[in-house]
Coordinates of C-alpha atoms and ligand atoms in Angstrom, one line a residue:
X1 CA 6.2 -19.1 -12.4
X2 CA 8.5 -17.5 -9.9
X3 CA 11.3 -15.1 -10.8
X4 CA 14.6 -14.7 -9.0
X5 CA 16.0 -11.4 -7.7
X6 CA 18.3 -11.2 -10.6
X7 CA 15.5 -11.8 -13.1
X8 CA 13.7 -8.8 -11.5
X9 CA 16.8 -6.6 -11.6
X10 CA 17.3 -7.3 -15.3
X11 CA 13.7 -6.6 -16.0
X12 CA 14.0 -3.0 -14.7
X13 CA 17.3 -2.3 -16.5
X14 CA 15.4 -1.2 -19.5
X15 CA 16.8 2.3 -20.0
X16 CA 13.7 3.9 -18.5
X17 CA 13.6 7.7 -18.2
X18 CA 14.1 8.1 -14.4
X19 CA 15.2 11.3 -12.7
X20 CA 16.0 12.1 -9.1
X21 CA 17.4 15.3 -7.6
X22 CA 17.3 16.9 -11.1
X23 CA 19.6 14.2 -12.6
X24 CA 18.9 11.3 -14.9
X25 CA 19.4 8.0 -13.2
X26 CA 21.1 5.5 -15.4
X27 CA 20.4 2.3 -13.5
X28 CA 18.0 2.2 -10.6
X29 CA 19.4 -1.1 -9.4
X30 CA 22.7 0.5 -8.5
X31 CA 21.7 4.1 -7.7
X32 CA 22.3 4.6 -3.9
X33 CA 18.8 6.0 -3.3
X34 CA 17.0 3.1 -5.1
X35 CA 19.3 0.2 -4.4
X36 CA 18.2 -0.5 -0.8
X37 CA 14.6 -1.1 -1.9
X38 CA 15.5 -2.8 -5.1
X39 CA 17.6 -5.2 -3.0
X40 CA 14.7 -5.8 -0.7
X41 CA 12.4 -6.5 -3.6
X42 CA 15.0 -8.8 -5.1
X43 CA 15.4 -10.6 -1.8
X44 CA 11.6 -11.2 -1.8
X45 CA 12.0 -12.9 -5.2
X46 CA 14.9 -14.9 -3.9
X47 CA 13.0 -16.0 -0.8
X48 CA 10.7 -17.8 -3.2
X49 CA 13.6 -20.0 -4.1
X50 CA 15.5 -20.1 -0.8
X51 CA 14.9 -23.6 0.8
X52 CA 14.4 -21.9 4.2
X53 CA 11.5 -19.8 3.0
X54 CA 10.3 -21.3 -0.3
X55 CA 7.4 -23.2 1.3
X56 CA 5.9 -20.1 3.0
X57 CA 6.5 -17.9 -0.1
X58 CA 5.1 -20.1 -2.9
X59 CA 2.1 -22.2 -3.7
X60 CA 1.8 -25.0 -6.3
X61 CA -1.3 -24.6 -8.5
X62 CA -2.1 -26.8 -11.5
X63 CA 1.5 -28.2 -11.4
X64 CA 3.0 -24.7 -11.5
X65 CA 4.8 -22.9 -8.6
X66 CA 3.5 -19.4 -8.1
X67 CA 4.1 -16.6 -5.6
X68 CA 1.7 -16.8 -2.6
X69 CA 1.2 -13.1 -2.9
X70 CA 0.0 -13.3 -6.5
X71 CA -2.3 -16.3 -6.1
X72 CA -6.0 -15.6 -6.2
X73 CA -7.7 -16.4 -2.8
X74 CA -10.3 -19.1 -2.8
X75 CA -10.3 -20.2 0.8
X76 CA -9.6 -18.9 4.3
X77 CA -6.4 -20.9 4.3
X78 CA -5.2 -18.9 1.3
X79 CA -5.5 -15.8 3.4
X80 CA -3.6 -17.4 6.2
X81 CA -0.9 -18.3 3.7
X82 CA -0.7 -14.7 2.4
X83 CA -0.5 -13.4 5.9
X84 CA 2.3 -15.8 6.8
X85 CA 4.2 -14.9 3.6
X86 CA 4.0 -11.2 4.4
X87 CA 5.2 -11.8 8.0
X88 CA 8.0 -13.9 6.7
X89 CA 9.2 -11.1 4.4
X90 CA 9.0 -8.3 7.0
X91 CA 10.8 -10.5 9.6
X92 CA 13.5 -11.4 7.0
X93 CA 14.2 -7.8 6.0
X94 CA 13.9 -6.6 9.6
X95 CA 11.5 -3.7 8.8
X96 CA 8.3 -2.6 7.1
X97 CA 8.1 -2.3 3.4
X98 CA 4.6 -1.9 1.9
X99 CA 4.6 -1.2 -1.8
X100 CA 6.4 -4.4 -2.9
X101 CA 3.7 -6.0 -5.0
X102 CA 1.6 -8.2 -2.7
X103 CA -0.1 -5.1 -1.3
X104 CA -1.2 -3.9 -4.7
X105 CA -1.9 -7.0 -6.7
X106 CA -5.2 -7.5 -5.0
X107 CA -6.6 -4.5 -6.9
X108 CA -6.7 -6.8 -9.9
X109 CA -8.8 -9.3 -8.1
X110 CA -11.4 -6.6 -7.5
X111 CA -11.5 -6.0 -11.2
X112 CA -12.0 -9.8 -11.7
X113 CA -15.0 -9.6 -9.4
X114 CA -16.3 -6.8 -11.5
X115 CA -16.0 -8.6 -14.8
X116 CA -19.7 -9.2 -15.1
X117 CA -20.5 -5.5 -14.5
X118 CA -17.9 -4.3 -16.9
X119 CA -19.1 -6.8 -19.4
X120 CA -22.6 -5.4 -19.3
X121 CA -21.2 -2.0 -20.2
X122 CA -18.7 -3.0 -22.8
X123 CA -17.8 -6.7 -23.3
X124 CA -14.7 -6.0 -25.4
X125 CA -12.3 -5.7 -22.5
X126 CA -13.5 -8.5 -20.2
X127 CA -11.1 -11.1 -21.6
X128 CA -8.2 -8.6 -21.0
X129 CA -8.9 -8.7 -17.3
X130 CA -8.7 -12.5 -17.2
X131 CA -5.6 -12.5 -19.3
X132 CA -3.8 -10.0 -17.0
X133 CA -4.9 -12.0 -13.8
X134 CA -3.2 -15.0 -15.5
X135 CA -0.2 -12.9 -16.6
X136 CA 0.5 -11.9 -13.0
X137 CA 0.6 -15.5 -11.9
X138 CA 2.7 -16.6 -14.8
X139 CA 5.0 -13.6 -15.2
X140 CA 5.5 -12.8 -11.4
X141 CA 5.9 -9.1 -12.2
X142 CA 6.4 -6.4 -9.6
X143 CA 3.0 -4.8 -9.8
X144 CA 2.1 -1.3 -8.3
X145 CA -0.9 1.0 -8.2
X146 CA -1.6 4.3 -10.1
X147 CA -4.6 6.3 -9.0
X148 CA -3.7 9.8 -8.1
X149 CA -3.4 12.6 -10.7
X150 CA -2.1 16.1 -10.0
X151 CA -5.8 17.1 -10.5
X152 CA -5.1 20.9 -10.7
X153 CA -8.0 23.1 -9.8
X154 CA -10.7 20.8 -8.3
X155 CA -13.4 23.4 -8.8
X156 CA -13.0 23.0 -12.6
X157 CA -13.8 20.1 -14.8
X158 CA -10.6 18.7 -16.4
X159 CA -11.5 19.9 -19.8
X160 CA -11.9 23.5 -18.5
X161 CA -8.2 23.7 -17.5
X162 CA -5.0 22.1 -18.7
X163 CA -6.6 18.8 -19.8
X164 CA -3.5 16.8 -18.7
X165 CA -4.1 17.5 -15.0
X166 CA -6.0 14.2 -15.1
X167 CA -4.8 11.3 -17.2
X168 CA -6.9 10.9 -20.4
X169 CA -7.0 9.3 -23.8
X170 CA -5.9 11.6 -26.6
X171 CA -6.2 9.2 -29.5
X172 CA -7.2 5.8 -30.6
X173 CA -5.1 3.8 -33.0
X174 CA -5.2 0.3 -34.4
X175 CA -2.6 -0.7 -31.9
X176 CA -4.2 0.9 -28.8
X177 CA -5.0 4.1 -27.0
X178 CA -2.6 7.0 -26.6
X179 CA -2.8 8.6 -23.1
X180 CA -1.5 11.8 -21.6
X181 CA -1.3 13.0 -18.0
X182 CA 0.5 12.1 -14.8
X183 CA 0.1 9.8 -11.8
X184 CA 1.8 9.7 -8.4
X185 CA 3.0 6.1 -7.9
X186 CA 5.2 4.8 -5.1
X187 CA 7.9 2.4 -6.4
X188 CA 7.0 2.8 -10.0
X189 CA 10.6 3.7 -11.0
X190 CA 11.7 0.2 -10.0
X191 CA 8.5 -1.9 -10.7
X192 CA 7.3 -3.6 -13.8
X193 CA 3.7 -2.7 -14.2
X194 CA 0.9 -0.5 -12.7
X195 CA -2.8 -1.0 -12.7
X196 CA -3.7 2.6 -13.8
X197 CA -7.2 3.9 -13.2
X198 CA -9.0 7.2 -12.5
X199 CA -8.6 8.9 -9.2
X200 CA -11.4 10.1 -6.9
X201 CA -11.9 13.4 -8.5
X202 CA -14.4 15.8 -10.2
X203 CA -14.0 14.5 -13.7
X204 CA -17.5 15.5 -14.7
X205 CA -21.0 14.0 -14.8
X206 CA -20.8 12.8 -18.4
X207 CA -21.7 9.1 -19.0
X208 CA -18.8 8.7 -21.4
X209 CA -15.4 10.4 -20.8
X210 CA -11.9 10.2 -22.2
X211 CA -10.9 10.3 -18.5
X212 CA -12.6 7.1 -17.6
X213 CA -9.9 4.7 -18.5
X214 CA -8.2 1.8 -16.8
X215 CA -5.3 -0.2 -18.0
X216 CA -2.2 -2.1 -17.2
X217 CA 0.8 0.1 -17.9
X218 CA 4.0 -1.6 -18.7
X219 CA 6.5 0.7 -16.9
X220 CA 9.1 0.1 -19.6
X221 CA 6.8 1.8 -22.2
X222 CA 8.3 4.6 -24.3
X223 CA 7.0 8.1 -23.4
X224 CA 7.0 7.5 -19.6
X225 CA 9.1 9.7 -17.4
X226 CA 9.7 9.0 -13.8
X227 CA 10.3 12.2 -11.8
X228 CA 11.1 10.9 -8.3
X229 CA 11.1 12.8 -5.0
X230 CA 14.6 12.9 -3.5
X231 CA 15.4 9.7 -1.8
X232 CA 16.3 9.5 1.9
X233 CA 19.1 6.9 1.7
X234 CA 22.5 8.5 2.2
X235 CA 21.2 11.9 3.1
X236 CA 21.9 11.8 6.9
X237 CA 25.6 10.9 7.1
X238 CA 26.4 7.6 8.7
X239 CA 23.8 5.0 8.0
X240 CA 24.1 3.7 11.6
X241 CA 22.5 7.0 12.8
X242 CA 19.4 6.5 10.6
X243 CA 19.0 2.7 10.1
X244 CA 15.5 2.8 8.7
X245 CA 16.0 5.9 6.5
X246 CA 18.9 4.1 4.8
X247 CA 17.2 0.8 4.2
X248 CA 13.4 1.2 3.9
X249 CA 12.7 4.3 1.9
X250 CA 10.1 3.4 -0.8
X251 CA 10.7 6.1 -3.4
X252 CA 7.6 7.9 -4.7
X253 CA 7.4 9.2 -8.3
X254 CA 5.3 11.4 -10.4
X255 CA 5.0 9.3 -13.6
X256 CA 4.6 11.5 -16.7
X257 CA 2.6 10.0 -19.5
X258 CA 3.8 11.9 -22.6
X259 CA 1.6 10.3 -25.3
X260 CA 2.1 6.7 -24.2
X261 CA 0.7 3.9 -26.3
X262 CA -1.4 1.4 -24.3
X263 CA -2.0 -1.7 -26.5
X264 CA -5.6 -2.7 -26.7
X265 CA -4.9 -5.9 -24.9
X266 CA -3.8 -3.9 -21.8
X267 CA -7.0 -1.8 -21.7
X268 CA -9.4 -3.0 -18.9
X269 CA -12.2 -0.4 -19.2
X270 CA -12.6 2.7 -21.4
X271 CA -15.0 5.7 -21.6
X272 CA -17.8 4.5 -19.3
X273 CA -17.7 6.7 -16.2
X274 CA -19.9 4.4 -14.2
X275 CA -17.4 1.6 -14.8
X276 CA -14.7 3.8 -13.4
X277 CA -16.9 4.6 -10.3
X278 CA -17.6 0.9 -9.8
X279 CA -13.8 0.1 -9.9
X280 CA -13.1 2.9 -7.4
X281 CA -15.8 1.6 -5.0
X282 CA -14.4 -1.9 -4.8
X283 CA -10.7 -1.3 -5.4
X284 CA -9.4 -2.2 -1.9
X285 CA -11.7 -5.2 -1.3
X286 CA -8.6 -7.4 -1.1
X287 CA -5.6 -5.1 -1.0
X288 CA -6.6 -3.4 2.2
X289 CA -5.7 -6.6 4.1
X290 CA -2.0 -6.4 3.2
X291 CA -1.9 -2.7 3.8
X292 CA -3.4 -3.1 7.4
X293 CA -1.0 -5.9 8.1
X294 CA 1.9 -3.5 7.6
X295 CA 0.5 -1.2 10.3
X296 CA 0.4 -4.2 12.6
X297 CA 4.1 -4.7 12.0
X298 CA 4.7 -1.0 12.5
X299 CA 2.9 -1.3 15.8
X300 CA 5.3 -4.1 16.8
X301 CA 8.2 -1.9 16.0
X302 CA 6.8 0.8 18.2
X303 CA 6.0 -1.5 21.1
X304 CA 9.4 -3.3 20.9
X305 CA 11.2 0.0 20.9
X306 CA 9.3 1.6 23.7
X307 CA 9.5 -1.5 25.9
X308 CA 13.2 -2.0 25.4
X309 CA 13.7 1.6 26.4
X310 CA 11.5 1.3 29.5
X311 CA 13.4 -1.9 30.4
X312 CA 16.8 -0.4 29.8
X313 CA 16.1 2.5 32.1
X314 CA 14.2 0.4 34.7
X315 CA 10.9 2.2 34.1
X316 CA 8.9 -0.8 33.1
X317 CA 7.8 -1.5 36.7
X318 CA 6.1 1.9 37.0
X319 CA 2.3 1.4 36.8
X320 CA 1.9 4.6 34.7
X321 CA 4.5 3.3 32.2
X322 CA 2.7 -0.1 32.1
X323 CA -0.5 1.7 31.4
X324 CA 1.0 3.5 28.4
X325 CA 2.5 0.3 27.1
X326 CA -0.9 -1.3 27.5
X327 CA -2.5 1.4 25.3
X328 CA -0.1 0.5 22.6
X329 CA -0.9 -3.2 23.1
X330 CA -4.7 -2.5 23.0
X331 CA -4.3 -0.7 19.7
X332 CA -2.0 -3.4 18.3
X333 CA -4.4 -6.2 19.3
X334 CA -7.3 -4.3 17.8
X335 CA -5.6 -4.4 14.5
X336 CA -4.7 -8.0 14.9
X337 CA -8.3 -8.8 15.9
X338 CA -9.7 -7.1 12.8
X339 CA -7.3 -8.9 10.5
X340 CA -7.9 -12.3 12.1
X341 CA -11.7 -11.8 12.2
X342 CA -11.8 -10.7 8.6
X343 CA -10.3 -14.1 7.7
X344 CA -12.4 -16.1 10.2
X345 CA -15.6 -14.4 8.8
X346 CA -14.4 -14.2 5.2
X347 CA -17.0 -13.8 2.5
X348 CA -17.5 -15.2 -1.0
X349 CA -17.0 -12.6 -3.7
X350 CA -19.3 -12.1 -6.7
X351 CA -16.7 -14.0 -8.8
X352 CA -16.3 -16.8 -6.3
X353 CA -13.1 -15.6 -4.7
X354 CA -12.7 -15.4 -0.9
X355 CA -12.8 -11.8 0.4
X356 CA -11.7 -10.9 3.9
X357 CA -14.9 -9.9 5.8
X358 CA -15.4 -6.4 4.3
X359 CA -16.8 -4.6 7.2
X360 CA -14.2 -5.9 9.6
X361 CA -11.4 -5.2 7.3
X362 CA -12.4 -1.7 6.4
X363 CA -13.2 -0.7 10.0
X364 CA -9.8 -2.3 10.9
X365 CA -8.1 -0.1 8.4
X366 CA -9.6 3.0 10.0
X367 CA -8.9 1.7 13.5
X368 CA -5.2 1.1 12.5
X369 CA -4.7 4.4 10.7
X370 CA -6.8 6.9 12.6
X371 CA -5.0 5.9 15.9
X372 CA -1.5 5.8 14.4
X373 CA -0.5 9.4 15.1
X374 CA -1.6 9.2 18.8
X375 CA 0.2 5.8 19.2
X376 CA 3.4 7.1 17.7
X377 CA 3.2 9.9 20.2
X378 CA 2.8 7.5 23.1
X379 CA 5.8 5.5 21.8
X380 CA 7.8 8.7 21.4
X381 CA 6.9 9.7 25.0
X382 CA 7.9 6.3 26.3
X383 CA 11.3 6.6 24.6
X384 CA 11.9 9.9 26.4
X385 CA 13.6 13.0 25.1
X386 CA 17.0 11.2 24.7
X387 CA 15.9 10.0 21.2
X388 CA 16.3 13.5 19.9
X389 CA 19.3 14.8 21.9
X390 CA 21.6 11.8 21.6
X391 CA 24.8 12.5 19.6
X392 CA 25.6 10.5 16.5
X393 CA 27.7 7.4 16.2
X394 CA 30.9 9.4 15.4
X395 CA 30.8 10.8 18.9
X396 CA 30.6 7.3 20.4
X397 CA 33.7 6.4 18.4
X398 CA 36.0 9.4 18.6
X399 CA 38.7 8.5 21.2
X400 CA 38.3 12.0 22.8
X401 CA 34.5 11.8 23.3
X402 CA 34.1 8.0 23.6
X403 CA 34.8 7.7 27.3
X404 CA 32.1 10.3 28.1
X405 CA 29.6 8.6 25.7
X406 CA 30.4 5.2 27.3
X407 CA 30.0 6.7 30.8
X408 CA 26.6 8.3 30.2
X409 CA 25.1 5.8 27.9
X410 CA 26.1 2.6 29.7
X411 CA 23.3 1.7 32.1
X412 CA 24.3 -1.6 33.5
X413 CA 26.1 -4.9 32.5
X414 CA 23.3 -5.8 30.1
X415 CA 22.8 -2.4 28.5
X416 CA 26.1 -0.9 27.4
X417 CA 26.6 2.3 25.5
X418 CA 26.7 0.7 22.0
X419 CA 23.3 -1.0 22.4
X420 CA 21.7 2.0 24.0
X421 CA 23.0 4.2 21.1
X422 CA 21.6 1.7 18.5
X423 CA 18.2 1.6 20.2
X424 CA 18.0 5.4 20.4
X425 CA 19.0 5.7 16.8
X426 CA 16.3 3.2 15.8
X427 CA 13.7 4.9 17.9
X428 CA 14.6 8.3 16.4
X429 CA 14.3 7.0 12.9
X430 CA 11.0 5.2 13.7
X431 CA 9.3 8.2 15.4
X432 CA 11.1 11.5 14.7
X433 CA 13.0 11.5 11.5
X434 CA 12.1 12.8 8.0
X435 CA 11.6 9.1 7.1
X436 CA 9.2 8.7 10.1
X437 CA 7.1 11.6 9.1
X438 CA 7.0 10.4 5.5
X439 CA 6.0 6.9 6.7
X440 CA 3.1 8.4 8.7
X441 CA 1.9 10.3 5.7
X442 CA 2.2 7.2 3.6
X443 CA -0.1 5.3 6.0
X444 CA -2.5 8.3 5.9
X445 CA -2.8 8.5 2.1
X446 CA -1.1 5.8 0.1
X447 CA -4.0 3.5 -0.2
X448 CA -6.6 6.3 -0.2
X449 CA -7.3 9.5 1.7
X450 CA -9.0 9.2 5.1
X451 CA -12.4 10.4 3.8
X452 CA -12.3 7.6 1.2
X453 CA -11.4 5.0 3.9
X454 CA -14.4 6.2 6.0
X455 CA -16.5 5.9 2.8
X456 CA -15.5 2.3 2.5
X457 CA -16.6 1.7 6.1
X458 CA -20.0 3.4 5.3
X459 CA -20.5 1.1 2.3
X460 CA -19.6 -2.1 4.0
X461 CA -20.9 -1.9 7.6
X462 CA -24.2 -3.8 8.0
X463 CA -26.5 -0.9 8.8
X464 CA -29.5 -3.3 8.6
X465 CA -28.6 -4.9 11.9
X466 CA -28.9 -1.8 14.1
X467 CA -31.8 -0.5 11.9
X468 CA -33.8 -3.7 12.4
X469 CA -33.1 -3.8 16.1
X470 CA -34.5 -0.3 16.5
X471 CA -37.3 -0.9 14.0
X472 CA -38.5 -3.8 16.0
X473 CA -37.8 -2.2 19.4
X474 CA -39.7 0.9 18.4
X475 CA -42.3 -1.0 16.5
X476 CA -41.8 1.0 13.3
X477 CA -43.5 0.0 10.1
X478 CA -41.7 -1.9 7.2
X479 CA -41.8 1.2 5.1
X480 CA -38.9 2.7 7.0
X481 CA -36.5 0.1 5.6
X482 CA -37.1 1.1 1.9
X483 CA -34.3 2.4 -0.3
X484 CA -31.2 1.1 1.4
X485 CA -28.2 0.6 -0.9
X486 CA -26.3 -2.7 -0.8
X487 CA -22.9 -3.0 0.7
X488 CA -19.7 -3.4 -1.4
X489 CA -19.2 -7.0 -0.2
X490 CA -22.8 -7.9 -1.0
X491 CA -23.5 -9.7 -4.2
X492 CA -26.4 -7.3 -4.6
X493 CA -23.9 -4.6 -5.3
X494 CA -23.3 -6.1 -8.7
X495 CA -27.0 -5.7 -9.5
X496 CA -27.0 -2.2 -8.0
X497 CA -24.1 -1.0 -10.0
X498 CA -25.1 -3.2 -12.9
X499 CA -28.5 -1.5 -13.2
X500 CA -26.9 1.9 -13.1
X501 CA -24.3 0.9 -15.6
X502 CA -26.9 -0.6 -18.0
X503 CA -28.8 2.6 -17.8
X504 CA -25.6 4.5 -18.5
X505 CA -24.8 2.3 -21.5
X506 CA -28.3 2.7 -22.9
Ligands
FAD1 C1 3.7 8.8 0.6 C2 2.6 8.7 -0.4 C3 2.6 7.7 -1.3 C4 1.6 7.6 -2.3 N1 1.6 6.6 -3.2 C5 0.6 6.5 -4.1 C6 0.6 5.4 -5.0 O1 1.5 4.6 -5.0 N2 -0.3 5.4 -6.0 C7 -1.3 6.4 -6.0 O2 -2.1 6.4 -6.9 N3 -1.3 7.4 -5.1 C8 -0.3 7.4 -4.2 N4 -0.4 8.5 -3.3 C9 -1.3 9.6 -3.5 C10 -2.5 9.5 -2.6 O3 -3.3 8.5 -3.0 C11 -3.1 10.9 -2.6 O4 -2.2 11.7 -2.0 C12 -4.4 10.9 -1.9 O5 -5.3 10.1 -2.7 C13 -5.0 12.3 -1.7 O6 -5.0 13.0 -2.9 P1 -4.3 14.4 -3.0 O7 -2.9 14.3 -2.5 O8 -4.4 14.9 -4.4 O9 -5.1 15.2 -2.0 P2 -6.3 16.2 -2.2 O10 -7.3 15.6 -3.2 O11 -5.8 17.5 -2.5 O12 -7.0 16.1 -0.9 C14 -6.5 16.8 0.3 C15 -7.5 16.7 1.4 O13 -8.7 17.5 1.0 C16 -9.8 16.8 1.6 N5 -10.7 16.3 0.5 C17 -10.4 16.3 -0.8 N6 -11.4 15.8 -1.5 C18 -12.4 15.5 -0.7 C19 -13.7 14.9 -0.8 N7 -14.2 14.6 -1.9 N8 -14.4 14.7 0.4 C20 -13.9 15.1 1.6 N9 -12.6 15.6 1.7 C21 -11.9 15.8 0.6 C22 -9.3 15.7 2.4 O14 -9.1 16.1 3.7 C23 -8.0 15.3 1.7 O15 -7.2 14.6 2.5 C24 0.6 8.6 -2.3 C25 0.6 9.6 -1.3 C26 1.6 9.6 -0.4 C27 1.6 10.8 0.6

């Protein structure tokens, strides 16, 4: 099933307890700091129906039309279709939005892959995973991700401090579990559901824990409070001076769980700490692709902006400028190559889905993100100091100042003051503004912190290749190859974790 933009808007007008800037928000669909993103999310739904875009945004499966982003991937073509749909969205909205559903829904497919392992620990929840995979297809919800708790003092176990620093179960009832705690979740205030699971944290060595719980949280549930950081939209005067700030701010929220009932049918795993570790290890097996694809589009924004500026000012012909532009292109094409190769060398998952090649995708994520700050700095340099000293639009319009602005910002017949102002305002918002800094931090942390991204590389790179090459070259004995752990993408990983889990369950 596919929803429309208005279906989506109605679904979040459920009187949820949302706060921003210390005030209760009555309706996120009309509040000026949420509306721009709600409208973009609604447009994505409407693109599924728009004759111009419906083909790229939807897929027909078993006679039913579903969103491409929600469809489980079985073939390489499915990945090309997902990549095309994401590109279509970002081109249509004219910017980069990440947490709009397709980037997070893949976490559910990792869970699907883990069904056998989870079954071995505790079979009672396996059918819930399948039900929810189906529900995403049939219900077309806006699905987000909840991992990160406030955590408190990391040197202490959660039970040795305020126990709510990490989300945990406080009670079981016939209807379900009651949970308390808090999670940081981008977009939760205007989404429908969140796959909620434990963070990477010191939540103890016990085999069973009230903190090891994963579930689908209906974001309209009673007892949830959404305490949002201040939005950017409307904070910097005329929107024309900050075109990205005013359209693309994805509002982050600390979601408070004040004794929230999670019905049993929404519980995906519970109490087994090894199950929680397994979920964490494979979480981004699919969703990293959509995340990295966003960085590719961000690279295009930076290249386009820097090149337009170099062209405007006649600097493009300078070899030193071309060299800097090439550095941006090399980085951009490195991301493109990782994404493309991860489809070309895609791997079959334990549950029979098609995973992007894990090693190429996880190394691609690090290549994209580790280089992002340096690349932003090159783009900033290529745009020159004028991006931070140029007056705002009001100065270009005031009759007293306009002649001067026109004089100094018109370069030639092609580049008149108005376009130069627009480009500089765009560049400032892309590279220098509060929004730009936030966006950089989002890329750094939103999917997982850098050490966890490196961890995913470590678990997925095929170390055997270099080891065997050296073993043979140095004529080492077979003994040196003992005790090597399998990779995440390896079907052996199920056995590896399965054995550990079975032991834990015993
Ligand atoms: C803009 C933005 C959006 C976000 N959106 C979401 C979201 O939608 N859903 C969600 O669940 N989370 C989200 N997050 C939270 C994000 O996942 C966390 O910020 C991230 O996991 C880091 O956790 P922390 O902030 O508690 O940092 P900390 O745990 O305090 O870590 C800080 C630093 O300490 C070091 N460190 C900590 N632990 C270790 C370790 N074990 N090994 C090595 N170094 C370590 C690292 O340098 C790390 O970066 C978002 C964050 C940002 C900034």
